[in-house]
CSV table of C-alpha atoms and ligand atoms in Angstrom, one decimal:
chain,number,residue,atom,x,y,z
A,1,MET,CA,12.0,-44.5,7.7
A,2,TYR,CA,11.4,-40.8,8.1
A,3,LEU,CA,9.3,-38.0,6.7
A,4,VAL,CA,10.6,-35.5,4.0
A,5,ALA,CA,8.9,-32.9,2.2
A,6,ASP,CA,7.6,-33.5,-1.3
A,7,ILE,CA,6.4,-30.7,-3.6
A,8,ASN,CA,3.4,-31.4,-6.1
A,9,VAL,CA,4.9,-29.8,-9.2
A,10,GLU,CA,1.6,-29.2,-11.0
A,11,ILE,CA,0.3,-27.2,-7.9
A,12,CYS,CA,3.5,-25.3,-7.3
A,13,ALA,CA,4.0,-24.5,-10.9
A,14,ALA,CA,0.7,-22.8,-11.0
A,15,LYS,CA,2.2,-20.3,-8.5
A,16,SER,CA,5.9,-20.6,-8.5
A,17,CYS,CA,6.5,-18.0,-5.6
A,18,LYS,CA,9.7,-19.5,-4.3
A,19,LEU,CA,8.7,-18.5,-0.7
A,20,CYS,CA,9.5,-22.0,0.6
A,21,THR,CA,13.0,-21.9,-0.6
A,22,GLN,CA,13.6,-18.6,1.3
A,23,TYR,CA,12.2,-20.2,4.4
A,24,CYS,CA,13.7,-23.8,4.7
A,25,PRO,CA,16.4,-23.6,7.3
A,26,GLU,CA,18.6,-25.8,5.6
A,27,ALA,CA,20.7,-24.5,2.8
A,28,ASN,CA,20.7,-25.9,-0.9
A,29,THR,CA,17.8,-28.1,0.0
A,30,ILE,CA,14.5,-26.4,-1.7
A,31,LEU,CA,15.9,-25.7,-4.9
A,32,TYR,CA,14.2,-24.3,-8.2
A,33,SER,CA,13.8,-25.2,-11.7
A,34,ASP,CA,12.4,-23.2,-14.5
A,35,GLU,CA,12.1,-26.4,-16.4
A,36,MET,CA,9.8,-28.4,-14.1
A,37,GLY,CA,6.3,-28.4,-15.2
A,38,LYS,CA,7.0,-27.0,-18.7
A,39,ASP,CA,6.0,-30.3,-20.3
A,40,LYS,CA,2.5,-29.8,-18.8
A,41,GLY,CA,2.1,-26.4,-20.0
A,42,PHE,CA,3.1,-24.6,-16.9
A,43,LYS,CA,5.2,-21.4,-17.7
A,44,TYR,CA,7.4,-20.5,-14.6
A,45,GLY,CA,8.9,-23.7,-13.3
A,46,SER,CA,8.6,-25.4,-9.9
A,47,ALA,CA,10.3,-25.8,-6.6
A,48,TYR,CA,11.5,-29.2,-5.6
A,49,VAL,CA,13.3,-30.8,-2.7
A,50,ALA,CA,16.8,-32.5,-2.5
A,51,VAL,CA,15.5,-35.2,-0.2
A,52,ASP,CA,18.9,-36.1,1.0
A,53,ARG,CA,19.4,-32.6,2.9
A,54,CYS,CA,15.8,-32.3,4.0
A,55,LYS,CA,15.5,-32.7,7.9
A,56,GLY,CA,11.7,-33.1,8.0
A,57,CYS,CA,10.8,-30.0,10.0
A,58,ALA,CA,7.7,-29.2,7.8
A,59,GLN,CA,8.4,-25.5,8.0
A,60,CYS,CA,8.1,-25.5,4.3
A,61,VAL,CA,4.6,-26.9,4.6
A,62,TRP,CA,3.5,-24.1,6.8
A,63,VAL,CA,4.9,-21.5,4.6
A,64,CYS,CA,3.3,-22.9,1.4
A,65,ASP,CA,0.0,-23.4,3.2
A,66,ASN,CA,-0.2,-20.3,5.1
A,67,MET,CA,1.9,-17.6,3.3
A,68,ALA,CA,1.7,-18.7,-0.3
A,69,LYS,CA,-1.9,-20.3,0.3
A,70,ASN,CA,-1.1,-22.9,-2.3
A,71,ASN,CA,-0.8,-26.3,-0.5
A,72,ALA,CA,1.7,-27.8,-2.8
A,73,ILE,CA,4.0,-29.4,-0.1
A,74,LYS,CA,3.1,-32.6,1.9
A,75,MET,CA,5.5,-34.6,4.1
A,76,ILE,CA,5.9,-38.0,2.9
A,77,MET,CA,8.0,-41.1,4.3
A,78,ILE,CA,10.9,-41.3,2.3
A,79,ASP,CA,10.5,-44.8,1.0
A,80,GLN,CA,7.2,-43.9,-0.3
A,81,LEU,CA,8.7,-41.6,-2.9
A,82,PRO,CA,9.3,-43.5,-6.1
A,83,ASN,CA,11.4,-40.7,-7.4
A,84,ALA,CA,13.0,-37.5,-5.8
A,85,ALA,CA,15.7,-35.0,-6.4
A,86,LEU,CA,19.2,-36.0,-4.7
A,87,THR,CA,22.2,-33.5,-4.4
A,88,ASP,CA,24.2,-35.8,-6.7
A,89,ASN,CA,21.7,-35.5,-9.7
A,90,ILE,CA,21.2,-31.6,-9.5
A,91,ILE,CA,22.9,-29.4,-12.1
A,92,TYR,CA,23.3,-25.8,-11.6
A,93,GLY,CA,22.8,-23.4,-14.4
A,94,GLU,CA,23.1,-19.6,-14.8
A,95,LYS,CA,19.7,-18.7,-13.2
A,96,SER,CA,18.0,-22.1,-12.4
A,97,THR,CA,18.7,-25.6,-11.8
A,98,THR,CA,17.8,-28.9,-13.5
A,99,VAL,CA,17.7,-32.2,-11.8
A,100,ALA,CA,17.3,-36.0,-13.0
A,101,LEU,CA,14.9,-37.7,-10.3
A,102,ALA,CA,16.0,-40.9,-9.1
A,103,ALA,CA,14.8,-43.4,-6.3
A,104,PRO,CA,15.8,-42.1,-2.7
A,105,VAL,CA,16.0,-45.3,-1.3
A,106,VAL,CA,17.7,-48.2,-2.9
A,107,GLY,CA,17.3,-51.9,-1.8
B,1,MET,CA,40.6,-14.4,1.7
B,2,SER,CA,40.2,-13.4,-1.7
B,3,LEU,CA,38.6,-15.1,-4.9
B,4,ASP,CA,41.8,-17.3,-5.1
B,5,TYR,CA,40.9,-19.4,-2.0
B,6,VAL,CA,38.0,-20.9,-3.7
B,7,LYS,CA,39.6,-21.6,-7.0
B,8,PHE,CA,40.7,-25.1,-8.1
B,9,THR,CA,44.4,-25.9,-7.8
B,10,PRO,CA,45.1,-26.7,-11.4
B,11,GLY,CA,44.7,-30.5,-12.1
B,12,PHE,CA,42.7,-31.2,-8.9
B,13,GLU,CA,39.3,-30.0,-10.1
B,14,LYS,CA,38.3,-33.7,-10.8
B,15,PHE,CA,39.1,-34.9,-7.4
B,16,MET,CA,37.0,-32.2,-5.5
B,17,PRO,CA,33.5,-33.4,-4.3
B,18,LYS,CA,30.4,-32.3,-6.4
B,19,GLU,CA,29.5,-29.8,-3.6
B,20,TYR,CA,32.8,-28.1,-3.9
B,21,ARG,CA,32.8,-27.9,-7.7
B,22,ASP,CA,29.2,-26.6,-7.7
B,23,MET,CA,30.3,-23.9,-5.1
B,24,VAL,CA,33.3,-22.8,-7.3
B,25,ASP,CA,31.3,-22.7,-10.5
B,26,HIS,CA,27.8,-21.7,-9.3
B,27,GLY,CA,28.3,-20.1,-5.9
B,28,PRO,CA,28.2,-16.5,-4.5
B,29,PHE,CA,31.6,-15.6,-4.7
B,30,GLY,CA,32.7,-12.6,-6.7
B,31,LYS,CA,28.8,-12.2,-7.8
B,32,LYS,CA,26.1,-10.2,-6.4
B,33,THR,CA,23.6,-13.0,-5.2
B,34,THR,CA,20.5,-12.1,-3.3
B,35,VAL,CA,17.7,-13.7,-1.3
B,36,SER,CA,15.5,-13.5,-4.2
B,37,GLN,CA,17.6,-15.9,-6.3
B,38,MET,CA,17.8,-18.5,-3.5
B,39,GLY,CA,17.2,-22.0,-4.8
B,40,SER,CA,19.2,-21.3,-7.9
B,41,PHE,CA,22.8,-20.9,-7.1
B,42,LYS,CA,25.0,-23.1,-4.8
B,43,GLU,CA,25.0,-21.7,-1.4
B,44,VAL,CA,28.3,-21.6,0.6
B,45,MET,CA,26.7,-23.5,3.7
B,46,GLU,CA,26.9,-27.1,3.9
B,47,GLU,CA,25.3,-29.6,6.0
B,48,HIS,CA,25.5,-29.1,9.7
B,49,PRO,CA,24.2,-30.7,13.0
B,50,MET,CA,21.8,-27.9,14.1
B,51,CYS,CA,18.2,-29.1,14.9
B,52,ALA,CA,15.5,-29.7,12.4
B,53,GLY,CA,13.5,-26.6,11.9
B,54,CYS,CA,15.9,-24.3,13.9
B,55,ALA,CA,15.0,-20.6,13.2
B,56,MET,CA,18.5,-19.8,14.2
B,57,THR,CA,19.8,-22.1,11.2
B,58,LEU,CA,17.4,-20.3,8.8
B,59,PHE,CA,18.9,-16.9,10.0
B,60,ILE,CA,22.5,-17.9,9.6
B,61,ARG,CA,21.8,-19.3,6.2
B,62,LEU,CA,20.2,-15.8,5.3
B,63,ALA,CA,22.8,-13.9,6.8
B,64,VAL,CA,25.7,-15.7,4.8
B,65,ILE,CA,23.7,-14.9,1.7
B,66,ALA,CA,23.5,-11.4,2.7
B,67,PHE,CA,27.1,-10.6,3.3
B,68,PRO,CA,28.2,-8.1,0.5
B,69,ASN,CA,31.6,-9.8,-0.1
B,70,PRO,CA,31.5,-13.4,0.9
B,71,GLU,CA,34.9,-13.9,-0.4
B,72,ASP,CA,36.4,-11.0,1.8
B,73,THR,CA,34.5,-11.9,4.9
B,74,ILE,CA,35.7,-13.7,8.1
B,75,THR,CA,33.1,-14.9,10.6
B,76,VAL,CA,33.8,-15.1,14.4
B,77,GLY,CA,31.8,-17.1,16.6
B,78,THR,CA,31.9,-18.9,20.0
B,79,ALA,CA,30.5,-21.8,22.0
B,80,GLY,CA,26.7,-22.1,21.5
B,81,CYS,CA,24.5,-23.7,18.8
B,82,GLY,CA,25.1,-21.2,15.9
B,83,ARG,CA,28.8,-22.1,15.4
B,84,LEU,CA,27.7,-25.7,14.5
B,85,ALA,CA,26.4,-24.0,11.1
B,86,ILE,CA,28.5,-21.0,10.8
B,87,SER,CA,31.6,-23.3,10.8
B,88,GLN,CA,30.1,-25.3,8.0
B,89,ALA,CA,30.2,-22.3,5.4
B,90,ALA,CA,33.0,-21.9,3.1
B,91,ILE,CA,33.9,-18.7,4.7
B,92,PRO,CA,36.8,-18.5,7.1
B,93,PHE,CA,35.7,-19.0,10.7
B,94,VAL,CA,37.3,-18.1,13.9
B,95,TYR,CA,36.3,-19.7,17.1
B,96,GLY,CA,36.7,-17.4,20.1
B,97,ASN,CA,36.6,-19.1,23.6
B,98,TYR,CA,33.3,-18.7,25.1
B,99,GLY,CA,32.7,-14.9,25.5
B,100,ASP,CA,36.0,-13.9,23.8
B,101,GLN,CA,34.6,-13.2,20.4
B,102,ASN,CA,34.4,-9.5,20.5
B,103,GLY,CA,37.8,-9.4,21.8
B,104,VAL,CA,39.1,-11.6,19.0
B,105,ALA,CA,37.2,-9.7,16.3
B,106,SER,CA,38.6,-6.4,17.6
B,107,GLY,CA,42.1,-7.6,17.0
B,108,LEU,CA,41.3,-9.5,13.8
B,109,SER,CA,39.7,-6.5,12.2
B,110,ARG,CA,42.6,-4.2,13.2
B,111,GLY,CA,45.2,-6.7,11.9
B,112,LEU,CA,43.3,-6.8,8.5
B,113,ARG,CA,43.3,-3.1,8.1
B,114,LEU,CA,47.0,-3.0,8.9
B,115,ARG,CA,47.6,-5.8,6.3
B,116,PHE,CA,45.1,-5.0,3.6
B,117,GLY,CA,44.8,-1.2,4.0
B,118,ASP,CA,41.6,0.3,2.3
B,119,LYS,CA,40.4,-3.1,0.6
B,120,PRO,CA,37.4,-4.0,2.8
B,121,LYS,CA,37.7,-7.1,4.8
B,122,ASP,CA,34.6,-7.7,6.6
B,123,VAL,CA,34.5,-9.1,10.0
B,124,VAL,CA,31.2,-10.5,11.5
B,125,VAL,CA,30.7,-12.0,14.9
B,126,MET,CA,27.5,-14.1,15.4
B,127,ALA,CA,27.1,-15.5,19.0
B,128,GLY,CA,24.3,-16.5,21.1
B,129,ASP,CA,22.7,-14.4,23.7
B,130,GLY,CA,24.5,-16.3,26.4
B,131,GLY,CA,27.7,-15.6,24.7
B,132,THR,CA,26.9,-11.9,23.9
B,133,ALA,CA,24.9,-10.5,26.8
B,134,ASP,CA,26.2,-12.7,29.7
B,135,ILE,CA,29.5,-14.4,29.3
B,136,GLY,CA,31.0,-12.0,26.5
B,137,PHE,CA,29.2,-8.9,27.9
B,138,GLN,CA,32.3,-7.1,29.0
B,139,GLN,CA,34.2,-7.5,25.7
B,140,VAL,CA,30.9,-7.0,23.5
B,141,VAL,CA,30.3,-3.6,25.2
B,142,HIS,CA,33.9,-2.5,25.4
B,143,SER,CA,34.3,-3.2,21.6
B,144,TRP,CA,31.4,-0.8,21.2
B,145,PHE,CA,32.7,1.8,23.3
B,146,ARG,CA,36.0,1.6,21.3
B,147,HIS,CA,33.9,1.9,18.1
B,148,GLU,CA,35.6,-1.2,16.9
B,149,ARG,CA,34.7,-1.6,13.0
B,150,PHE,CA,33.0,-4.9,12.8
B,151,THR,CA,29.6,-6.4,13.0
B,152,THR,CA,28.1,-8.1,16.0
B,153,ILE,CA,25.3,-10.3,15.6
B,154,MET,CA,23.3,-11.6,18.6
B,155,LEU,CA,21.5,-14.8,17.6
B,156,ASP,CA,18.9,-14.3,20.4
B,157,ASN,CA,17.1,-17.6,21.2
B,158,GLU,CA,16.4,-16.2,24.8
B,159,VAL,CA,18.1,-19.2,26.4
B,160,TYR,CA,21.3,-21.2,26.5
B,161,GLY,CA,20.2,-23.7,24.1
B,162,ASN,CA,23.5,-25.7,23.4
B,163,THR,CA,23.6,-26.7,27.2
B,164,GLY,CA,20.1,-27.6,27.7
B,165,GLY,CA,17.9,-24.7,28.9
B,166,GLN,CA,19.5,-22.1,31.4
B,167,GLU,CA,18.2,-18.8,31.5
B,168,SER,CA,20.2,-15.9,30.0
B,169,GLY,CA,20.1,-12.0,30.4
B,170,MET,CA,18.2,-12.1,27.2
B,171,THR,CA,15.3,-14.4,28.6
B,172,SER,CA,12.0,-12.7,29.2
B,173,ARG,CA,10.8,-12.3,32.9
B,174,GLY,CA,8.7,-14.9,33.8
B,175,ALA,CA,10.0,-17.7,31.4
B,176,VAL,CA,10.1,-21.1,32.6
B,177,LEU,CA,12.9,-23.3,31.3
B,178,LYS,CA,14.2,-26.7,32.1
B,179,MET,CA,16.9,-25.4,34.0
B,180,ALA,CA,15.2,-22.2,35.2
B,181,PRO,CA,12.1,-24.1,36.8
B,182,LEU,CA,11.1,-21.2,39.1
B,183,GLY,CA,10.8,-18.8,36.2
B,184,LYS,CA,13.1,-16.0,35.4
B,185,LYS,CA,13.0,-13.0,38.1
B,186,PHE,CA,14.6,-10.2,36.1
B,187,ASP,CA,13.7,-8.4,32.8
B,188,LYS,CA,15.2,-9.1,29.3
B,189,MET,CA,18.3,-6.9,29.1
B,190,ASP,CA,18.0,-3.9,26.9
B,191,MET,CA,21.1,-4.6,24.6
B,192,VAL,CA,19.8,-2.4,21.8
B,193,GLY,CA,19.8,0.7,24.3
B,194,LEU,CA,23.2,-0.4,25.5
B,195,ALA,CA,24.6,-0.5,21.7
B,196,LYS,CA,23.2,3.0,21.1
B,197,LEU,CA,24.6,4.4,24.3
B,198,ALA,CA,28.0,2.9,23.3
B,199,GLY,CA,28.0,4.7,20.3
B,200,CYS,CA,27.3,1.9,17.5
B,201,ALA,CA,26.6,3.5,14.3
B,202,TYR,CA,24.0,1.1,13.1
B,203,VAL,CA,21.7,-1.0,15.3
B,204,ALA,CA,18.8,-3.2,14.3
B,205,THR,CA,16.4,-5.8,15.6
B,206,VAL,CA,14.8,-8.4,13.4
B,207,VAL,CA,13.0,-11.7,13.1
B,208,PRO,CA,13.9,-14.2,10.4
B,209,ASN,CA,10.2,-14.3,9.1
B,210,ASN,CA,11.0,-11.8,6.7
B,211,PRO,CA,14.1,-13.0,4.7
B,212,ARG,CA,14.5,-9.8,2.7
B,213,ARG,CA,14.6,-7.6,5.7
B,214,VAL,CA,17.1,-9.7,7.2
B,215,GLU,CA,19.2,-9.5,4.0
B,216,SER,CA,18.8,-5.7,4.1
B,217,VAL,CA,19.8,-5.1,7.7
B,218,ILE,CA,22.9,-7.5,7.3
B,219,LYS,CA,24.2,-5.6,4.2
B,220,LYS,CA,23.8,-2.3,5.9
B,221,ALA,CA,25.4,-3.3,9.1
B,222,VAL,CA,28.4,-4.8,7.3
B,223,LEU,CA,28.8,-1.9,5.1
B,224,VAL,CA,28.7,0.6,8.0
B,225,ALA,CA,31.2,-1.4,10.0
B,226,ARG,CA,33.9,-0.9,7.0
B,227,GLU,CA,34.4,2.6,7.8
B,228,VAL,CA,32.0,4.3,10.2
B,229,GLY,CA,31.9,2.1,13.4
B,230,SER,CA,30.4,-0.7,15.2
B,231,SER,CA,27.2,-2.2,13.9
B,232,TYR,CA,24.8,-4.5,16.1
B,233,ILE,CA,22.1,-6.7,14.8
B,234,GLN,CA,19.8,-8.4,17.4
B,235,ALA,CA,17.8,-11.4,15.8
B,236,TYR,CA,15.1,-13.4,17.4
B,237,THR,CA,16.0,-16.8,16.5
B,238,SER,CA,13.8,-19.2,18.5
B,239,CYS,CA,15.1,-22.4,20.0
B,240,ASN,CA,12.3,-24.9,19.2
B,241,ILE,CA,13.8,-27.7,21.6
B,242,GLU,CA,14.0,-25.5,24.9
B,243,TYR,CA,10.7,-23.6,24.4
B,244,ALA,CA,9.0,-26.7,22.8
B,245,ILE,CA,7.8,-25.1,19.6
B,246,PRO,CA,6.5,-27.6,17.1
B,247,THR,CA,9.1,-27.4,14.1
B,248,ASP,CA,6.0,-26.4,11.6
B,249,LYS,CA,5.0,-23.8,13.9
B,250,VAL,CA,8.5,-21.9,14.2
B,251,MET,CA,7.5,-19.1,11.7
B,252,GLU,CA,4.1,-18.8,13.4
B,253,ASP,CA,6.1,-18.3,16.8
B,254,ALA,CA,8.4,-15.8,15.1
B,255,LYS,CA,5.5,-13.5,14.1
B,256,THR,CA,3.8,-13.7,17.6
B,257,VAL,CA,7.2,-12.7,19.3
B,258,GLU,CA,7.6,-10.1,16.8
B,259,ASN,CA,4.3,-8.5,17.7
B,260,ASP,CA,5.0,-9.1,21.4
B,261,ARG,CA,8.7,-8.0,22.0
B,262,TYR,CA,10.6,-8.0,18.7
B,263,ALA,CA,9.3,-5.3,16.3
B,264,PHE,CA,11.6,-4.4,13.6
B,265,SER,CA,13.6,-1.4,14.6
B,266,GLU,CA,16.6,0.4,12.8
B,267,TYR,CA,18.9,3.1,14.1
B,268,ILE,CA,21.3,4.6,11.6
B,269,SER,CA,23.7,7.5,12.8
B,270,ASP,CA,23.6,10.6,10.4
B,271,GLU,CA,27.3,9.8,9.4
B,272,ALA,CA,26.3,6.3,8.5
B,273,LYS,CA,23.3,7.5,6.7
B,274,GLU,CA,25.6,10.0,4.5
B,275,TYR,CA,28.2,7.2,4.0
B,276,LEU,CA,25.7,4.7,2.8
B,277,ALA,CA,24.1,7.1,0.5
B,278,GLU,CA,27.5,8.5,-1.0
B,279,ARG,CA,29.5,5.1,-1.1
B,280,TYR,CA,26.9,2.6,-1.8
B,281,GLY,CA,24.0,4.6,-3.5
B,282,TYR,CA,21.3,4.2,-0.7
B,283,LYS,CA,19.2,6.8,-2.2
B,284,GLU,CA,16.9,6.9,0.9
B,285,TYR,CA,19.5,8.4,2.9
B,286,LEU,CA,20.6,11.2,0.6
B,287,PRO,CA,20.1,14.4,2.1
B,288,LYS,CA,16.7,16.1,1.1
B,289,PRO,CA,17.3,18.8,-1.4
B,290,ALA,CA,17.3,22.3,0.1
B,291,ALA,CA,14.2,23.3,-1.9
B,292,ALA,CA,12.2,20.4,-0.6
B,293,VAL,CA,13.2,21.1,2.9
B,294,ALA,CA,12.3,24.6,2.7
B,295,ALA,CA,9.0,23.8,1.3
B,296,LEU,CA,8.3,21.4,4.0
B,297,ALA,CA,9.4,24.1,6.7
B,298,ASP,CA,6.9,26.7,4.9
B,299,LYS,CA,4.1,24.2,5.1
B,300,ALA,CA,4.8,23.5,8.7
C,1,TPP,C1,34.1,-20.9,29.1
C,1,TPP,C2,33.1,-21.8,28.8
C,1,TPP,N1,32.1,-21.9,29.8
C,1,TPP,C3,31.0,-22.8,29.6
C,1,TPP,C4,31.0,-23.4,28.3
C,1,TPP,C5,29.8,-24.3,28.2
C,1,TPP,N2,28.9,-23.8,27.1
C,1,TPP,C6,28.8,-24.2,25.8
C,1,TPP,S1,27.4,-23.4,24.9
C,1,TPP,C7,27.1,-22.7,26.3
C,1,TPP,C8,25.8,-21.9,26.2
C,1,TPP,C9,25.5,-21.2,25.1
C,1,TPP,O1,24.3,-20.4,25.1
C,1,TPP,P1,24.1,-19.2,24.2
C,1,TPP,O2,25.6,-18.4,24.1
C,1,TPP,O3,22.8,-18.5,24.5
C,1,TPP,O4,24.0,-19.8,22.6
C,1,TPP,P2,22.9,-20.9,22.2
C,1,TPP,O5,23.4,-22.3,22.4
C,1,TPP,O6,21.6,-20.6,22.9
C,1,TPP,O7,22.8,-20.6,20.8
C,1,TPP,C10,27.7,-22.9,27.4
C,1,TPP,C11,27.4,-22.3,28.8
C,1,TPP,C12,32.0,-23.3,27.5
C,1,TPP,N3,32.0,-23.8,26.2
C,1,TPP,N4,33.1,-22.4,27.7
C,2,SF4,S1,5.8,-21.9,-1.5
C,2,SF4,FE1,4.6,-23.5,-2.5
C,2,SF4,S2,3.9,-22.4,-4.3
C,2,SF4,FE2,5.7,-21.2,-3.5
C,2,SF4,S3,7.3,-22.1,-4.6
C,2,SF4,FE3,7.2,-23.4,-2.6
C,2,SF4,S4,5.9,-25.0,-3.1
C,2,SF4,FE4,5.8,-23.6,-4.9
C,3,SF4,S1,10.9,-30.3,5.7
C,3,SF4,FE1,12.1,-28.5,6.7
C,3,SF4,S2,14.3,-29.2,6.0
C,3,SF4,FE2,12.7,-30.3,4.6
C,3,SF4,S3,12.6,-29.1,2.9
C,3,SF4,FE3,10.8,-28.4,4.3
C,3,SF4,S4,11.7,-26.7,5.5
C,3,SF4,FE4,13.5,-27.8,4.5
C,4,SF4,S1,19.0,-26.7,20.7
C,4,SF4,FE1,17.5,-25.0,20.0
C,4,SF4,S2,19.0,-23.2,19.2
C,4,SF4,FE2,20.3,-25.1,19.4
C,4,SF4,S3,20.0,-26.1,17.2
C,4,SF4,FE3,18.5,-26.9,18.7
C,4,SF4,S4,16.6,-25.8,18.1
C,4,SF4,FE4,18.4,-24.5,17.6
């Protein structure tokens, strides 16, 4: 198993700065959803990681901790994530994306 | 080389992979997408084998987003790490033999002008420091002296990354690398000085820890190369493998190097400033109104 980045929606949605999205070296990997966290009363949505594209470099962790000063991202073994975003389940909209979370490791 | 090349052939949409459908429907083609919208549109770059956490990967990702007209752009590259990602973007990519890239780009940009006349077709070279300052040096500098109208971007990781750590002309004096165990004995080459001397109309140095600045310099460099002359961007894009930088410290290293030897710099010729102001609305380069200039002179 290997490490991937995992964004805590409640911590991220309190800030929603999108910095990690701009610093992840991999394209289409940290995406943004206006809807995430709305059910918990947050206004601006959250970033999330398409774990099938994440290479586990932890640069986003450094950016969130040191630049955003929000500590919303942790590295987690992929089989410890019960549900995560996968490229196949991402729907692009006009200004944001939505995603149905699913188990990243099957079997 | 137009919006047509990313459309579906009628009847084939349902057979295309999801990533391709997303790119056609929600990609940057024909729209003005920016760095601040990242994470909400489908980028044209797809998966590639560059190392985890590589700053060169991040820079290439940002550069491709910053191209003013991605649907009318051709990239040219050569041997070295960067081509592994550049070639995985839905933008036509020409692979020059190692060091040939600026010769190839010269012919390509001239040919495109003959074929398409005034319709802008942008040619952007992205190559490593070895490919640009060592092996491709002659073709790079000659293309600048000829004022060829395309953009040259040096992906400067200060080493031959793809072949395991030889020193390049852009390695700093004293740097010890796997295949330069005694340390480099000469200074880092002044390619920025050479670019200015050769008459490049736009020259900038940049580090990827400021994505909006990367976007801004790429846009200006590409626009200036459409009409005014050669443009050159030198970007520090560390190799975390050969310089043993922990991947979560890559941006910290970029900041340190920026302070040490890679301060942001930008040179724009007067002609290029006038062109950017008049053609593309860059207000900061508009000539100061005569009255304001006179008032300043009075004060002096
Ligand atoms: C004519 C030729 N000579 C040598 C090589 C082997 N080669 C491939 S990549 C490379 C070095 C690349 O270094 P640089 O241009 O700095 O790019 P980086 O990999 O560091 O991004 C070399 C020597 C080659 N492909 N072709
Ligand atoms: S850097 Fe942190 S706070 Fe900002 S969007 Fe990313 S996870 Fe959220
Ligand atoms: S760990 Fe690296 S590849 Fe994965 S989401 Fe974070 S920055 Fe991107
Ligand atoms: S070898 Fe260095 S420059 Fe090449 S992909 Fe790996 S980290 Fe990046």
